[in-house]
């Protein structure tokens, strides 16, 4: 008996793989949210201290709320990828989400190489930013 691996099976396994990765990442958002804090740009974060000036028109949530929201988005993306009927729409949304996350990774890298950055932050963010590209391409490939 020969085993035949179809393109559809490959596509399904790929969607399951990305869905599992997104669920693991979402769980980490809630277990250790501080891991994601550096990737949330300051211009998106509301300042909650009394008498502080807002960061700008995009500063509608705190850093903690942004991390929790992105964790929830990852759960929704994972579920969408795991359901064949919603996979194409979820793949589009996941691609857009990973592309939007690039801004945070670029900002974190910029800060890591700034005057307050540490060697550890430089290493982490130098590796973290390029990892977004395969994630974007992977989610884009699931649009078929």
Coordinates of N, CA and C in Angstrom, one line a residue:
X1 N 0.9 -1.2 0.0 CA 0.0 0.0 0.0 C 0.9 1.2 0.0
X2 N 0.7 2.1 -1.0 CA 1.5 3.3 -1.0 C 0.7 4.5 -0.4
X3 N 1.5 5.3 0.2 CA 0.9 6.5 0.8 C 1.0 7.7 -0.1
X4 N -0.1 8.3 -0.4 CA 0.0 9.5 -1.3 C -0.4 10.7 -0.5
X5 N 0.5 11.7 -0.6 CA 0.3 13.0 0.1 C -0.2 14.0 -0.9
X6 N -1.4 14.4 -0.7 CA -2.0 15.4 -1.7 C -1.7 16.8 -1.3
X7 N -1.8 17.7 -2.3 CA -1.6 19.1 -2.0 C -2.6 19.6 -0.9
X8 N -3.8 19.1 -1.0 CA -4.8 19.5 0.0 C -4.4 19.1 1.4
X9 N -3.8 17.9 1.5 CA -3.4 17.4 2.9 C -2.2 18.3 3.3
X10 N -1.3 18.7 2.5 CA -0.2 19.6 2.8 C -0.8 20.9 3.3
X11 N -1.7 21.4 2.6 CA -2.3 22.7 2.9 C -3.0 22.6 4.3
X12 N -3.7 21.6 4.6 CA -4.4 21.4 5.8 C -3.4 21.3 7.0
X13 N -2.3 20.5 6.8 CA -1.3 20.3 7.8 C -0.6 21.7 8.1
X14 N -0.4 22.4 7.0 CA 0.2 23.8 7.2 C -0.7 24.7 8.0
X15 N -2.0 24.7 7.7 CA -2.9 25.5 8.4 C -3.0 25.1 9.9
X16 N -2.9 23.8 10.1 CA -2.9 23.3 11.5 C -1.6 23.8 12.2
X17 N -0.5 23.7 11.5 CA 0.7 24.1 12.1 C 0.7 25.6 12.5
X18 N 0.3 26.4 11.6 CA 0.3 27.9 11.9 C -0.8 28.2 13.0
X19 N -1.9 27.5 12.9 CA -2.9 27.6 14.0 C -2.4 27.3 15.3
X20 N -1.6 26.2 15.4 CA -1.0 25.7 16.7 C 0.0 26.8 17.2
X21 N 0.8 27.3 16.2 CA 1.8 28.3 16.6 C 1.1 29.6 17.1
X22 N 0.0 30.0 16.5 CA -0.7 31.1 17.0 C -1.4 30.9 18.3
X23 N -1.9 29.7 18.6 CA -2.5 29.4 19.9 C -1.4 29.4 21.0
X24 N -0.2 28.9 20.6 CA 0.9 28.9 21.6 C 1.3 30.3 21.9
X25 N 1.4 31.1 20.9 CA 1.8 32.5 21.1 C 0.7 33.3 21.9
X26 N -0.6 33.0 21.6 CA -1.6 33.7 22.3 C -1.6 33.3 23.8
X27 N -1.3 32.0 24.1 CA -1.2 31.6 25.5 C -0.1 32.3 26.2
X28 N 1.0 32.5 25.5 CA 2.2 33.3 26.0 C 1.8 34.7 26.3
X29 N 0.9 35.3 25.5 CA 0.5 36.7 25.7 C -0.1 36.8 27.1
X30 N -0.8 35.8 27.5 CA -1.6 35.9 28.8 C -0.7 35.3 30.0
X31 N 0.2 34.4 29.7 CA 1.0 33.8 30.7 C 2.2 34.8 31.1
X32 N 2.9 35.3 30.1 CA 4.0 36.2 30.3 C 3.9 37.4 29.4
X33 N 2.9 38.3 29.6 CA 2.7 39.5 28.7 C 3.9 40.4 28.6
X34 N 4.7 40.5 29.6 CA 5.9 41.4 29.6 C 6.8 41.0 28.4
X35 N 6.8 39.8 28.0 CA 7.6 39.4 26.8 C 7.3 40.2 25.6
X36 N 6.0 40.6 25.5 CA 5.6 41.4 24.3 C 5.6 42.9 24.5
X37 N 5.8 43.4 25.7 CA 5.7 44.8 26.0 C 6.7 45.6 25.1
X38 N 7.9 45.2 24.9 CA 8.8 46.0 24.0 C 8.4 46.1 22.6
X39 N 7.5 45.2 22.1 CA 7.1 45.2 20.7 C 5.9 46.2 20.5
X40 N 5.3 46.7 21.6 CA 4.2 47.6 21.5 C 4.8 49.1 21.4
X41 N 4.7 49.7 20.3 CA 5.3 51.1 20.2 C 4.7 52.1 21.3
X42 N 5.5 52.9 21.8 CA 5.0 53.9 22.8 C 3.9 54.8 22.2
X43 N 3.9 55.1 20.9 CA 2.9 56.0 20.3 C 1.5 55.3 20.3
X44 N 1.4 54.0 20.6 CA 0.1 53.4 20.7 C -0.4 53.3 22.1
X45 N 0.5 53.6 23.1 CA 0.1 53.4 24.5 C -0.4 54.7 25.2
X46 N -1.5 54.5 25.8 CA -2.1 55.5 26.6 C -1.3 55.7 27.9
X47 N -1.2 56.9 28.3 CA -0.5 57.1 29.6 C -1.6 57.3 30.7
X48 N -1.5 56.4 31.7 CA -2.5 56.4 32.7 C -2.2 57.2 33.9
X49 N -1.0 57.8 34.0 CA -0.6 58.6 35.2 C -1.4 59.9 35.2
X50 N -1.8 60.3 36.4 CA -2.6 61.6 36.5 C -1.7 62.7 36.0
X51 N -2.3 63.6 35.1 CA -1.6 64.8 34.7 C -0.7 64.5 33.5
X52 N -0.6 63.3 33.0 CA 0.3 63.0 31.9 C -0.4 63.4 30.6
X53 N 0.5 63.8 29.6 CA 0.0 64.1 28.3 C -0.2 62.8 27.5
X54 N -1.3 62.7 26.6 CA -1.4 61.5 25.8 C -0.3 61.4 24.7
X55 N 0.0 60.2 24.3 CA 1.0 60.0 23.3 C 0.6 60.4 21.9
X56 N -0.7 60.5 21.6 CA -1.2 60.8 20.3 C -2.5 60.2 20.0
X57 N -3.1 60.4 18.8 CA -4.4 59.9 18.5 C -4.5 58.4 18.5
X58 N -3.4 57.7 18.3 CA -3.5 56.2 18.3 C -3.4 55.6 19.7
X59 N -3.1 56.4 20.7 CA -2.8 55.9 22.1 C -4.2 55.7 22.8
X60 N -4.9 54.7 22.4 CA -6.2 54.4 22.9 C -6.3 53.3 24.0
X61 N -5.2 52.6 24.1 CA -5.1 51.5 25.1 C -3.8 51.5 25.8
X62 N -3.7 50.9 26.9 CA -2.5 50.7 27.7 C -1.6 49.6 27.0
X63 N -0.4 49.6 27.3 CA 0.5 48.5 26.8 C -0.1 47.1 27.1
X64 N -0.6 47.0 28.3 CA -1.1 45.7 28.7 C -2.4 45.3 27.9
X65 N -3.2 46.3 27.6 CA -4.4 46.1 26.8 C -4.1 45.7 25.4
X66 N -3.0 46.4 24.8 CA -2.6 46.0 23.5 C -2.1 44.6 23.4
X67 N -1.3 44.2 24.4 CA -0.8 42.8 24.4 C -2.0 41.8 24.5
X68 N -2.9 42.1 25.4 CA -4.1 41.2 25.6 C -4.9 41.2 24.3
X69 N -5.1 42.3 23.7 CA -5.9 42.4 22.4 C -5.2 41.6 21.3
X70 N -3.9 41.7 21.2 CA -3.2 41.0 20.1 C -3.2 39.5 20.4
X71 N -3.2 39.1 21.7 CA -3.4 37.7 22.0 C -4.8 37.2 21.6
X72 N -5.8 38.0 21.8 CA -7.1 37.6 21.4 C -7.2 37.5 19.9
X73 N -6.6 38.4 19.2 CA -6.5 38.4 17.7 C -5.9 37.1 17.2
X74 N -4.8 36.7 17.9 CA -4.1 35.5 17.5 C -5.0 34.2 17.7
X75 N -5.8 34.2 18.8 CA -6.7 33.1 19.0 C -7.7 33.1 17.9
X76 N -8.3 34.2 17.6 CA -9.3 34.3 16.5 C -8.7 33.8 15.2
X77 N -7.5 34.3 14.9 CA -6.8 33.9 13.6 C -6.6 32.4 13.6
X78 N -6.1 31.8 14.7 CA -5.9 30.4 14.8 C -7.2 29.6 14.5
X79 N -8.2 30.0 15.2 CA -9.5 29.3 15.0 C -10.0 29.4 13.6
X80 N -9.8 30.6 13.0 CA -10.2 30.8 11.6 C -9.4 29.9 10.6
X81 N -8.1 29.7 10.9 CA -7.3 28.9 10.1 C -7.6 27.4 10.2
X82 N -8.1 27.0 11.4 CA -8.3 25.6 11.6 C -9.7 25.2 11.0
X83 N -10.5 26.1 10.7 CA -11.9 25.8 10.1 C -11.7 26.0 8.6
X84 N -11.8 24.9 7.8 CA -11.7 25.0 6.4 C -12.5 26.1 5.7
X85 N -13.8 26.3 6.2 CA -14.7 27.2 5.5 C -14.2 28.7 5.7
X86 N -13.5 28.9 6.8 CA -13.0 30.3 7.1 C -11.5 30.5 6.8
X87 N -10.9 29.5 6.3 CA -9.4 29.5 6.2 C -8.9 30.7 5.3
X88 N -9.5 30.9 4.1 CA -9.1 32.0 3.2 C -9.2 33.3 3.9
X89 N -10.3 33.7 4.5 CA -10.5 34.9 5.1 C -9.5 35.1 6.3
X90 N -9.4 34.0 7.1 CA -8.5 34.0 8.2 C -7.0 34.2 7.8
X91 N -6.7 33.6 6.6 CA -5.3 33.7 6.1 C -5.0 35.2 5.7
X92 N -6.0 35.8 5.1 CA -5.9 37.2 4.7 C -5.7 38.1 6.0
X93 N -6.6 37.8 7.0 CA -6.5 38.6 8.2 C -5.2 38.3 9.0
X94 N -4.7 37.1 9.0 CA -3.5 36.8 9.6 C -2.3 37.4 8.9
X95 N -2.3 37.4 7.6 CA -1.3 38.1 6.9 C -1.3 39.6 7.2
X96 N -2.4 40.2 7.3 CA -2.5 41.6 7.6 C -2.0 41.9 9.1
X97 N -2.4 41.0 10.0 CA -2.0 41.1 11.4 C -0.4 41.0 11.5
X98 N 0.2 40.0 10.9 CA 1.6 39.9 10.9 C 2.3 41.1 10.3
X99 N 1.7 41.6 9.2 CA 2.3 42.8 8.5 C 2.2 44.0 9.5
X100 N 1.1 44.1 10.1 CA 0.9 45.3 11.1 C 1.9 45.1 12.2
X101 N 2.2 43.9 12.7 CA 3.1 43.7 13.8 C 4.5 44.1 13.4
X102 N 4.8 44.2 12.1 CA 6.1 44.7 11.7 C 6.5 46.1 12.3
X103 N 5.5 46.9 12.4 CA 5.7 48.3 12.9 C 6.3 48.2 14.4
X104 N 5.7 47.3 15.2 CA 6.1 47.2 16.5 C 7.5 46.6 16.6
X105 N 7.8 45.6 15.7 CA 9.1 45.0 15.7 C 10.2 46.0 15.3
X106 N 9.9 46.8 14.3 CA 10.8 47.8 13.8 C 11.1 48.8 14.9
X107 N 10.0 49.3 15.6 CA 10.1 50.2 16.7 C 11.0 49.6 17.9
X108 N 10.7 48.4 18.2 CA 11.5 47.7 19.3 C 13.0 47.6 18.9
X109 N 13.3 47.3 17.6 CA 14.7 47.3 17.2 C 15.3 48.6 17.2
X110 N 14.6 49.7 16.8 CA 15.1 51.0 16.9 C 15.4 51.4 18.3
X111 N 14.5 51.1 19.3 CA 14.8 51.4 20.7 C 16.0 50.6 21.2
X112 N 16.1 49.3 20.8 CA 17.2 48.5 21.3 C 18.5 49.0 20.9
X113 N 18.6 49.6 19.7 CA 19.9 50.2 19.3 C 20.0 51.7 19.7
X114 N 19.1 52.2 20.4 CA 19.1 53.6 20.9 C 20.0 53.6 22.2
X115 N 20.1 54.8 22.7 CA 20.9 55.0 23.9 C 20.6 54.2 25.1
X116 N 19.3 53.8 25.3 CA 18.9 53.0 26.4 C 18.8 51.5 26.2
X117 N 19.1 51.1 24.9 CA 19.1 49.7 24.6 C 20.3 48.9 25.2
X118 N 20.0 47.7 25.4 CA 21.0 46.8 26.0 C 21.5 45.8 25.0
X119 N 22.6 45.2 25.2 CA 23.1 44.1 24.2 C 22.1 43.0 24.1
X120 N 21.4 42.6 25.2 CA 20.4 41.5 25.1 C 19.2 41.9 24.2
X121 N 18.8 43.2 24.4 CA 17.6 43.7 23.6 C 18.0 43.7 22.1
X122 N 19.2 44.1 21.9 CA 19.7 44.2 20.5 C 19.7 42.8 19.8
X123 N 20.2 41.8 20.6 CA 20.1 40.4 20.0 C 18.7 39.9 19.8
X124 N 17.9 40.1 20.8 CA 16.5 39.6 20.7 C 15.8 40.2 19.6
X125 N 15.8 41.6 19.4 CA 15.0 42.2 18.4 C 15.6 42.1 17.0
X126 N 16.9 41.9 17.0 CA 17.6 41.7 15.7 C 17.1 40.3 15.1
X127 N 16.9 39.4 16.0 CA 16.3 38.0 15.5 C 14.8 38.1 15.3
X128 N 14.1 38.8 16.2 CA 12.7 38.8 16.2 C 12.1 39.4 14.9
X129 N 12.7 40.5 14.5 CA 12.1 41.2 13.3 C 12.1 40.3 12.1
X130 N 13.2 39.7 11.7 CA 13.2 39.0 10.4 C 12.3 37.7 10.5
X131 N 11.9 37.3 11.7 CA 11.0 36.1 11.8 C 9.6 36.4 11.3
X132 N 9.3 37.7 11.3 CA 8.0 38.1 10.8 C 7.8 37.8 9.3
X133 N 8.9 37.8 8.5 CA 8.8 37.6 7.1 C 8.3 36.2 6.8
X134 N 8.9 35.1 7.3 CA 8.4 33.8 7.1 C 6.9 33.6 7.6
X135 N 6.6 34.3 8.7 CA 5.2 34.2 9.2 C 4.2 34.8 8.2
X136 N 4.6 36.0 7.6 CA 3.7 36.6 6.6 C 3.6 35.7 5.4
X137 N 4.7 35.2 4.9 CA 4.6 34.3 3.7 C 3.9 33.0 4.0
X138 N 4.0 32.5 5.2 CA 3.3 31.3 5.5 C 1.8 31.5 5.6
X139 N 1.4 32.6 6.2 CA -0.1 32.9 6.3 C -0.6 33.2 4.9
X140 N 0.2 33.9 4.1 CA -0.2 34.3 2.7 C -0.4 33.0 1.9
X141 N 0.4 32.0 2.1 CA 0.3 30.7 1.3 C -0.9 30.0 1.6
X142 N -1.6 30.2 2.8 CA -2.8 29.5 3.2 C -4.1 30.1 2.5
X143 N -3.9 31.2 1.7 CA -5.0 31.8 1.0 C -5.7 30.9 -0.1
X144 N -4.9 29.9 -0.5 CA -5.4 29.1 -1.7 C -6.6 28.2 -1.3

